[in-house]
Short mmCIF file of C-alpha atoms in Angstrom, two decimals:
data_model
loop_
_atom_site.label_atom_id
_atom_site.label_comp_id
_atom_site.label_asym_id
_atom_site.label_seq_id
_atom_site.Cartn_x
_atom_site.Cartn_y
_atom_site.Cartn_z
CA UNK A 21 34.71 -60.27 -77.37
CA UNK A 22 34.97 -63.92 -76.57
CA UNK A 23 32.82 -66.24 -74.10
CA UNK A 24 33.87 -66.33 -70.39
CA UNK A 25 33.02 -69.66 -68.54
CA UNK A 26 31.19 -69.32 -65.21
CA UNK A 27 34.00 -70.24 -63.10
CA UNK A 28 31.27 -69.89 -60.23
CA UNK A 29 29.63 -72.20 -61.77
CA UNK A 30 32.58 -75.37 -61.87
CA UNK A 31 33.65 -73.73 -58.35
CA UNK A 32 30.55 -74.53 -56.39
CA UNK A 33 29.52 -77.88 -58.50
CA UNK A 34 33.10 -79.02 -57.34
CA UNK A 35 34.41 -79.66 -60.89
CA UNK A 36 38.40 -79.47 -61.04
CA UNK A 37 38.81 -80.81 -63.94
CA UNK A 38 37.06 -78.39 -65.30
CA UNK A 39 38.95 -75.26 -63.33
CA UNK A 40 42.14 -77.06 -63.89
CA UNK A 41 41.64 -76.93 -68.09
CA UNK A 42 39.98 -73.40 -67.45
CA UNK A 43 44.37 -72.47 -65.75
CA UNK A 44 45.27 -72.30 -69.77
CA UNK A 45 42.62 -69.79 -70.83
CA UNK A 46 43.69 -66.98 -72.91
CA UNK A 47 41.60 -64.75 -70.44
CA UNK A 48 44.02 -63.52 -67.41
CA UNK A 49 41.26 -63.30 -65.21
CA UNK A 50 39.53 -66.30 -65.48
CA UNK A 51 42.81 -67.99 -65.16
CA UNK A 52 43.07 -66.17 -62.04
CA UNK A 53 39.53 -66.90 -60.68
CA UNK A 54 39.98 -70.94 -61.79
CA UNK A 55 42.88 -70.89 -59.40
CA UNK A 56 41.64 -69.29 -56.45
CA UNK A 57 38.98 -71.63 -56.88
CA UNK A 58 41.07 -74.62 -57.20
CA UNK A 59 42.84 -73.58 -54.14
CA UNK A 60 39.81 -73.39 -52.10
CA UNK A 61 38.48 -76.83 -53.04
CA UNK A 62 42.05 -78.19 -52.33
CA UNK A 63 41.73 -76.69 -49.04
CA UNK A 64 41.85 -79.93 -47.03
CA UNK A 65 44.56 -81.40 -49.17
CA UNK A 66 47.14 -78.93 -49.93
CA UNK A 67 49.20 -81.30 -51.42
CA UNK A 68 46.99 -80.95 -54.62
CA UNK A 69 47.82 -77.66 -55.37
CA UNK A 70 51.15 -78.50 -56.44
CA UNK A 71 49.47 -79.50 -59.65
CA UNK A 72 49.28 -75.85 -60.05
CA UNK A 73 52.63 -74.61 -59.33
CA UNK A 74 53.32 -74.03 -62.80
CA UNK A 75 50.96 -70.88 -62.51
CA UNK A 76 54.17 -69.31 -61.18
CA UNK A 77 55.31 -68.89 -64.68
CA UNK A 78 52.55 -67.37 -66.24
CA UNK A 79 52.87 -65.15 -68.99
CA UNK A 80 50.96 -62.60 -66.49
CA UNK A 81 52.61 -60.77 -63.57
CA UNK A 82 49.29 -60.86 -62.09
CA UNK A 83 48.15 -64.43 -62.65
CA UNK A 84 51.88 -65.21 -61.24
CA UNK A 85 51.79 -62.73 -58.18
CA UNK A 86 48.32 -64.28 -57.07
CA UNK A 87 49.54 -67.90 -57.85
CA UNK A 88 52.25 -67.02 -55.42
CA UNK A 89 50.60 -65.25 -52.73
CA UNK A 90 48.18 -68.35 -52.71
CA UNK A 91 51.39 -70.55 -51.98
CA UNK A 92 52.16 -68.13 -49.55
CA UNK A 93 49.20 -69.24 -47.29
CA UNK A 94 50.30 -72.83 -47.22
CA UNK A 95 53.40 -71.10 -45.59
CA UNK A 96 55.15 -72.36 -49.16
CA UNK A 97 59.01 -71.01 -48.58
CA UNK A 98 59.89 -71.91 -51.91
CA UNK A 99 57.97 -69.03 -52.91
CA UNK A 100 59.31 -65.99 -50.88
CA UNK A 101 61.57 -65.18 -53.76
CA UNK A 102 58.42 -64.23 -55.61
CA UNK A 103 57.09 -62.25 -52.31
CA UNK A 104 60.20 -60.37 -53.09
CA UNK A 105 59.35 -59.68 -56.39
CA UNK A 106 56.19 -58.63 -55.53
CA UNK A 107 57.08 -55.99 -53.03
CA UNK A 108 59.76 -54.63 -55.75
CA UNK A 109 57.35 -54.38 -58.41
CA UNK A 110 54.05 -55.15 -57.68
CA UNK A 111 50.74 -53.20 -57.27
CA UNK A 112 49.76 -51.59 -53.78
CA UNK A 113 47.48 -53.96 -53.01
CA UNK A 114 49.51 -57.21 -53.88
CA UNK A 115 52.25 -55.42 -51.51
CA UNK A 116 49.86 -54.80 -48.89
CA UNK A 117 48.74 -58.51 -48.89
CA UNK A 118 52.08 -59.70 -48.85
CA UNK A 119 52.61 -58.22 -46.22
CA UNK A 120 49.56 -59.42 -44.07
CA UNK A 121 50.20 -62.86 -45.31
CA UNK A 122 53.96 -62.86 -43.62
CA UNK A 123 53.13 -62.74 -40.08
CA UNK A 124 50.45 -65.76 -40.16
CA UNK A 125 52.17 -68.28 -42.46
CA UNK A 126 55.97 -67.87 -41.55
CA UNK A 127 59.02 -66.90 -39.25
CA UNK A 128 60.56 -64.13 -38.48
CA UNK A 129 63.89 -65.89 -38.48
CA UNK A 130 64.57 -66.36 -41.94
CA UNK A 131 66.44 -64.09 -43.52
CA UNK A 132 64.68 -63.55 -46.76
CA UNK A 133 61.40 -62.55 -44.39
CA UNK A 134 63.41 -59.90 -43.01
CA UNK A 135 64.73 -58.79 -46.57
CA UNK A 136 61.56 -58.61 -47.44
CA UNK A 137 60.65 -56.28 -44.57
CA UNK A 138 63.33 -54.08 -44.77
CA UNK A 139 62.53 -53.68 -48.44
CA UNK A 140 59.41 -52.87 -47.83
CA UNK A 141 59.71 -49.76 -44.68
CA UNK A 142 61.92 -48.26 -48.20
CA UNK A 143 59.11 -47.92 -50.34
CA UNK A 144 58.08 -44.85 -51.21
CA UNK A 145 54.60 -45.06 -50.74
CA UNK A 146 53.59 -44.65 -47.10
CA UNK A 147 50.23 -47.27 -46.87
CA UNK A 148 53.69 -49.98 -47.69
CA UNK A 149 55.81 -48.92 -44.90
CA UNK A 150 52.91 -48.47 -42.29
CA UNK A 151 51.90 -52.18 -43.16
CA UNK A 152 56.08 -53.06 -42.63
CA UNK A 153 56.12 -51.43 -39.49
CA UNK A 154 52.65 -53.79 -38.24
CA UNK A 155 54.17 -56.47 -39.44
CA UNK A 156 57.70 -56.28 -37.75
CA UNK A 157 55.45 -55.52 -34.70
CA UNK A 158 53.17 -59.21 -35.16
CA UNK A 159 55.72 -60.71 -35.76
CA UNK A 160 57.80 -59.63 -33.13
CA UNK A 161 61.36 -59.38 -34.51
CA UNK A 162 63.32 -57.96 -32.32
CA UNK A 163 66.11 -57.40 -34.75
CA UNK A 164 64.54 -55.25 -36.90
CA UNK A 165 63.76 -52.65 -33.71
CA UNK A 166 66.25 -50.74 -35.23
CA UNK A 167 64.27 -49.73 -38.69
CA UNK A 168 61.34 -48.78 -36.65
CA UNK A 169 63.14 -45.46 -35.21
CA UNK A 170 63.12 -43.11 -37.90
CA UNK A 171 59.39 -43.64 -38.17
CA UNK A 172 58.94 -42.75 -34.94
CA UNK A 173 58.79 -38.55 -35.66
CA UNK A 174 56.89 -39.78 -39.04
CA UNK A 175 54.34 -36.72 -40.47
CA UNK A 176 51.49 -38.95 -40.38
CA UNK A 177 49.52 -39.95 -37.10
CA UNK A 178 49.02 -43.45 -38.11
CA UNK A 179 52.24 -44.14 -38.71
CA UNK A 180 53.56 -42.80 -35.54
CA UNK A 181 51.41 -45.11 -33.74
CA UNK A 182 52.23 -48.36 -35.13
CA UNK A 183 55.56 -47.49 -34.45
CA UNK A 184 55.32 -47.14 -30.80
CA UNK A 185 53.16 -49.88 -30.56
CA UNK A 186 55.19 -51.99 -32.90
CA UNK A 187 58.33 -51.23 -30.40
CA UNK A 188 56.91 -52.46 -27.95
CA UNK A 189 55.52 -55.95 -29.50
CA UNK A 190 59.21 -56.24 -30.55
CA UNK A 191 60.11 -56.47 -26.77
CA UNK A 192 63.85 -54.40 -27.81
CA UNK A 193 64.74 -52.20 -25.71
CA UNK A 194 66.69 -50.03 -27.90
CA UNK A 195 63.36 -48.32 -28.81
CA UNK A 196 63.13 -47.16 -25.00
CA UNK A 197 64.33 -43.24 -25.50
CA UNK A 198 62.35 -42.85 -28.37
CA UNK A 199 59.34 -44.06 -26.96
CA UNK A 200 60.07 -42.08 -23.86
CA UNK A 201 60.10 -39.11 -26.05
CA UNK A 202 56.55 -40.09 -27.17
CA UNK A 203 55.11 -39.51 -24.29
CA UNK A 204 55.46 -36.08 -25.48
CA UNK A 205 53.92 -36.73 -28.99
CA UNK A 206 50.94 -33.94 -30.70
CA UNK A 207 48.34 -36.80 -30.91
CA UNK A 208 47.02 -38.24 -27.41
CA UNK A 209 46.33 -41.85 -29.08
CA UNK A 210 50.17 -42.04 -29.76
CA UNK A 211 51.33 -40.93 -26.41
CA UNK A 212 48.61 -43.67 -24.71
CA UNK A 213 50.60 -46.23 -27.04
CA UNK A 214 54.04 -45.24 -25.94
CA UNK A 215 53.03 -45.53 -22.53
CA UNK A 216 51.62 -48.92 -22.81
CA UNK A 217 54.76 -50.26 -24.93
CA UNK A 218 57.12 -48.38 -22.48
CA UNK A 219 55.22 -50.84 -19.85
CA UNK A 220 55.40 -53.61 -22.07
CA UNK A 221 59.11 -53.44 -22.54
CA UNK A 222 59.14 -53.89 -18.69
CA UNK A 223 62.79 -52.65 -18.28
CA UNK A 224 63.78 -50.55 -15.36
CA UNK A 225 64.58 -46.85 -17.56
CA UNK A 226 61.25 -47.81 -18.99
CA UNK A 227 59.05 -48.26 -15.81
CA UNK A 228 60.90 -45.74 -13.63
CA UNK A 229 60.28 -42.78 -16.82
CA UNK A 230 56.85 -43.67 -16.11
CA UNK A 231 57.21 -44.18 -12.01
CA UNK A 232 59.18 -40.26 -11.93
CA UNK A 233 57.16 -37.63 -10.38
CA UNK A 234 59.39 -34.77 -11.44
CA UNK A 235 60.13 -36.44 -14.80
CA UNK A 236 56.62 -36.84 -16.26
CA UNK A 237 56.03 -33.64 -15.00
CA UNK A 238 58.19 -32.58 -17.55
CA UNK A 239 56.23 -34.81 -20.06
CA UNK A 240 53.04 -32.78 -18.83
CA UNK A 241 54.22 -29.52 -20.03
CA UNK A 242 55.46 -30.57 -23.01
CA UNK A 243 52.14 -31.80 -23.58
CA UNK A 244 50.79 -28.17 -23.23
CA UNK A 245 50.98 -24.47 -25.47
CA UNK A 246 54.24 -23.52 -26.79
CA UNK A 247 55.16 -21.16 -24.40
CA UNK A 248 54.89 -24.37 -21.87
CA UNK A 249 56.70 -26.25 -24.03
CA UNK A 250 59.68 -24.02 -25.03
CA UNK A 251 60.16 -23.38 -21.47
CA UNK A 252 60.31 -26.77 -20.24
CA UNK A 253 63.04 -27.09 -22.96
CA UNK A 254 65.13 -24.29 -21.72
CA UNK A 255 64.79 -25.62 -18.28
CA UNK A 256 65.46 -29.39 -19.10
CA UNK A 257 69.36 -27.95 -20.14
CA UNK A 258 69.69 -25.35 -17.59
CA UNK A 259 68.91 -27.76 -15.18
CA UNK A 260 71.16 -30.56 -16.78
CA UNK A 261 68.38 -32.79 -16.72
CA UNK A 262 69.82 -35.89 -18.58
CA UNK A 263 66.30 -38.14 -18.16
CA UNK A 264 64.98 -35.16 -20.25
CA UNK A 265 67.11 -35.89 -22.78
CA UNK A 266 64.45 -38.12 -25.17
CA UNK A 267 61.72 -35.09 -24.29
CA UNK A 268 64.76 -33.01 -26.20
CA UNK A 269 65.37 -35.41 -28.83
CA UNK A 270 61.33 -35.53 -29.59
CA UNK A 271 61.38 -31.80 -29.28
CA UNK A 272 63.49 -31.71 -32.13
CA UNK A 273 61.17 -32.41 -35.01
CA UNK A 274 58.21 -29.88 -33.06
CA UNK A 275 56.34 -27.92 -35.35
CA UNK A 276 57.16 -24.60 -33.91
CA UNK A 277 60.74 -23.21 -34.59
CA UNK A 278 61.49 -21.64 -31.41
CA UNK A 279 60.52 -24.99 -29.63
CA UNK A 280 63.47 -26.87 -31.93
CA UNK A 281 65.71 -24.33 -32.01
CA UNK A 282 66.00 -23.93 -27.89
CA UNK A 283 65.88 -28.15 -27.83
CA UNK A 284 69.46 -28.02 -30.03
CA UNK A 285 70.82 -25.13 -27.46
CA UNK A 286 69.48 -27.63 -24.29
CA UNK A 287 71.01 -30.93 -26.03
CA UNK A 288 74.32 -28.94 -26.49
CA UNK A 289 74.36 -28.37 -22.81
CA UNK A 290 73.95 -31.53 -22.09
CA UNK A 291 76.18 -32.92 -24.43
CA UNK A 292 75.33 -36.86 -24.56
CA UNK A 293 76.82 -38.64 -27.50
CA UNK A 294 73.67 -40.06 -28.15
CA UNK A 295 72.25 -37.22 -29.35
CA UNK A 296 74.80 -36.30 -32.29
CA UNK A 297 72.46 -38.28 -34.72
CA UNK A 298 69.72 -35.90 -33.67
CA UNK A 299 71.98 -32.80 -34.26
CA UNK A 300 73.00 -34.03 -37.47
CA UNK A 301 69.36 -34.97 -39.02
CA UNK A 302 68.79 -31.29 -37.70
CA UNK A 303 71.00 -30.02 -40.25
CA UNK A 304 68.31 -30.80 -43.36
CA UNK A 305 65.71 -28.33 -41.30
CA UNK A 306 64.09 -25.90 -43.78
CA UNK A 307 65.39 -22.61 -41.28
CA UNK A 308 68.83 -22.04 -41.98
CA UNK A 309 69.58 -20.51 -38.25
CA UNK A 310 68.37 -23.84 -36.97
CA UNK A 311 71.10 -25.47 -39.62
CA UNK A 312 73.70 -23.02 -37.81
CA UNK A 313 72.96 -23.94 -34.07
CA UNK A 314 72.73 -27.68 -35.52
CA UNK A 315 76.64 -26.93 -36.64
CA UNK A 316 77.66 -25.04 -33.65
CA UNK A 317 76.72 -28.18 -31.43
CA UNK A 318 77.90 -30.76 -33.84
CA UNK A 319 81.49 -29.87 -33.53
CA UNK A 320 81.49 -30.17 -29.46
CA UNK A 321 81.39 -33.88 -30.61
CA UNK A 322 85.04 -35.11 -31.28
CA UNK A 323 84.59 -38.09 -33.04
CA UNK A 324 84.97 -38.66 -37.15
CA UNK A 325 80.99 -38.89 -37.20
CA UNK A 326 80.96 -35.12 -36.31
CA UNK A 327 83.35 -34.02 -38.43
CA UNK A 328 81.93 -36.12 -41.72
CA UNK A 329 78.33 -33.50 -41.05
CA UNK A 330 79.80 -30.66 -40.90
CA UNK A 331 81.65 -31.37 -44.30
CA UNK A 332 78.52 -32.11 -45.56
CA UNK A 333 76.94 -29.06 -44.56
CA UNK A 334 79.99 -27.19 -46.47
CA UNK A 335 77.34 -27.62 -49.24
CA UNK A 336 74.61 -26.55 -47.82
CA UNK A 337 72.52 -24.11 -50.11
CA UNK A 338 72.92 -20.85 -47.57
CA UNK A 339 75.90 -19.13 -47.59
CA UNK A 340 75.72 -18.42 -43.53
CA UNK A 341 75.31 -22.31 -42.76
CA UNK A 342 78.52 -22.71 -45.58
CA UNK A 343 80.29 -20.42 -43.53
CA UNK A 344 79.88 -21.72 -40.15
CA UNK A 345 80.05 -25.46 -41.64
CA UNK A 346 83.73 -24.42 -42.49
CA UNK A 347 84.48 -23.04 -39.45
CA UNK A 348 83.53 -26.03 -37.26
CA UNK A 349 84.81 -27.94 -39.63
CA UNK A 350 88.69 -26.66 -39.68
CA UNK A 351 88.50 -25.96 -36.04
CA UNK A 352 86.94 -29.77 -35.35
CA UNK A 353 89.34 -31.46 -37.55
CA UNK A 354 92.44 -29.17 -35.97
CA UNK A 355 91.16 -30.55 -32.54
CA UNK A 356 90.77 -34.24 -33.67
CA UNK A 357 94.73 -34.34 -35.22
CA UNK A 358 96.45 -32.57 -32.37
CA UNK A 359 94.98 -35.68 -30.53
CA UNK A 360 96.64 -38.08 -33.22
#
C-alpha cells in the first residue's frame, strides 16, 4: 500500500504545479482527481488545459474517458472520436454523461454527434437509449425523428414518454401518427405528453386530431376497459374510419390479444400502405393466430416489401403460420408477375 497525496489539499491551495506532476502518478485515481482539479482551476483560461491533452493517452481507459469527457465541456470537437469510444465501450455511467454533455457543448449538425446518437438508441441497455432519446429531443434534431418511432410502443413507461415528448422538441412531423396513437397510450402521463407535442408540432393533422369531436371520442374509449376498447377497434374498420388509423396502429402492441388481433382485421379493411410495417412487426407476436391474420393482411399489399415478410414467415417456428406464409406467399408473388 503506497502513500496517496491529498489532491484536496494542492486543489484548494491553488498549486498546479503540484496537480500537474501528481497527472504521472502510478495511482489511476489520483491521476484522475489531479485532473479534474486542474480543469477546475483552469476554468477561466481554458486554453491551459491543453497542457493536459496528453491524458488522452493514458495507459487507463478510465483516466482517458474522463480526460475526454472534460474536453468535452470546453465543446473540444477534436475529441468526439473518443465520445465514440466511450459509448462503444465504456461504463454506464461514462455513457450516460456523454450523453448529457452533447446537448450543452455542441451541434446537432455534425455528423459524428449524430453517429454518436444513433449508436447510442442501439445499446442494449435501456437507461442508454432513454438518455439518446432526451438528447435527440434537447437538441432538437429533426433528422433523427425517424429513430425515435420504434420507441414509441417501448415496454417501459419512461421511455415512452421521452419519446413523445422528444417528438415533439424535434418539431418533425413525421412523428405525427404515432403520437396521435398516443393519445391512446396505458399511462395518463404519456398521453398528456403526446397531446402537448401533438400541439407543439402545430401542423394542421396534428391540431385538427386534437380539434375532432367524433375522433377523440374514439381516443376516449380506447382509453377505457377492454371490452370499450376492442369495440372501438371493430368499429374504427367497419366504419372505414381512416383518422382512426394511428388509434389501430397503437392498438397493435395492446396487452390484451383480442384487442390486437381485431386492430390487424380493422387495418386490413382499411388497407393504407402505411400500415404494412405495422402488419409485418405483427408477425414476431408470441400468438401464432395473431402471426396468421398478420399474413392474411400482408399479402393484400402488392408491393416487393409484402412479399419479402411473408417469405420470412415461411420460417416461422409454427407449422400453421408456415403454412399460410406459403400460401400468401405463392399467391402474392403469382399476382405481382402477371403484372410484370
Amino acid at each position: 500500500m503506497f502513500f496517496r497525496p491529498k489532491v484536496e489539499k494542492y486543489a484548494i491551495s491553488g498549486d498546479k504545479e503540484k496537480l500537474f506532476k501528481l497527472l504521472k502518478h502510478r495511482n489511476y485515481q489520483v491521476r484522475i482527481d489531479s485532473m479534474m482539479a486542474l480543469f477546475k482551476l483552469y476554468e477561466k483560461e481554458p486554453e491551459s488545459a491543453e497542457t493536459m491533452r496528453f491524458m488522452l493517452r493514458d495507459k487507463n481507459p478510465r483516466v482517458r474517458n474522463r480526460a475526454a469527457m472534460l474536453f468535452a465541456r470546453l465543446g473540444d470537437v477534436n475529441v468526439i472520436d473518443n465520445l465514440f469510444e466511450i459509448i462503444t465501450t465504456g461504463a454506464l455511467a461514462e455513457q450516460i454523461e456523454v450523453l448529457r454533455i452533447l446537448p450543452h457543448y455542441y451541434k446537432w449538425d455534425n455528423d459524428k454527434i449524430t453517429q454518436i446518437l444513433a449508436l447510442a438508441l442501439k445499446d442494449k441497455k435501456v437507461p442508454v437509449q432513454g438518455e439518446a432519446i432526451k438528447t435527440i429531443g434537447e437538441m432538437g434534431i429533426e433528422t433523427m425523428a425517424f429513430y425515435l418511432l420504434e420507441f414509441v410502443n417501448h415496454p417501459s413507461i419512461r421511455v415512452r414518454l421521452d419519446t413523445v415528448t422528444s417528438l415533439g422538441l424535434t418539431g418533425n412531423p413525421l412523428g405525427t401518427d404515432e403520437l396521435i396513437g398516443a393519445l391512446t397510450d396505458s399511462n395518463p402521463e404519456v398521453r398528456r405528453a403526446a397531446e402537448a407535442s401533438l400541439r407543439k408540432l402545430g401542423t394542421d393533422k396534428a391540431l385538427n386530431a386534437l380539434k375532432d369531436a367524433p375522433f377523440m371520442l374514439m381516443v376516449k374509449s380506447m382509453n377505457e376497459g377492454v371490452a370499450k376498447r376492442q369495440d372501438t377497434v371493430i368499429n374504427i374498420g367497419k366504419q372505414k374510419r381512416y383518422l382512426g388509423l394511428p388509434l389501430l396502429h397503437k392498438a397493435c402492441h395492446d396487452e390484451y390479444k383480442n384487442i390486437r388481433m381485431e386492430a390487424i382485421k380493422s387495418i386490413g379493411l382499411l388497407h393504407d400502405p402505411s400500415s404494412l410495417n405495422v402488419l409485418i412487426e405483427m408477425l414476431n407476436d408470441k400468438y401464432y393466430d395473431i402471426r396468421i391474420e398478420a399474413i392474411k393482411n400482408i399479402m393484400k399489399y402488392k408491393n416487393s416489401t409484402a412479399l419479402n415478410a411473408l417469405k420470412t414467415a415461411m420460417d416461422d417456428p409454427n407449422t400453421n403460420v408456415k403454412i399460410e406464409a406459403k400460401r400468401g406467399f405463392a399467391k402474392l408473388k403469382s399476382r405481382l408477375d402477371s403484372e410484370n
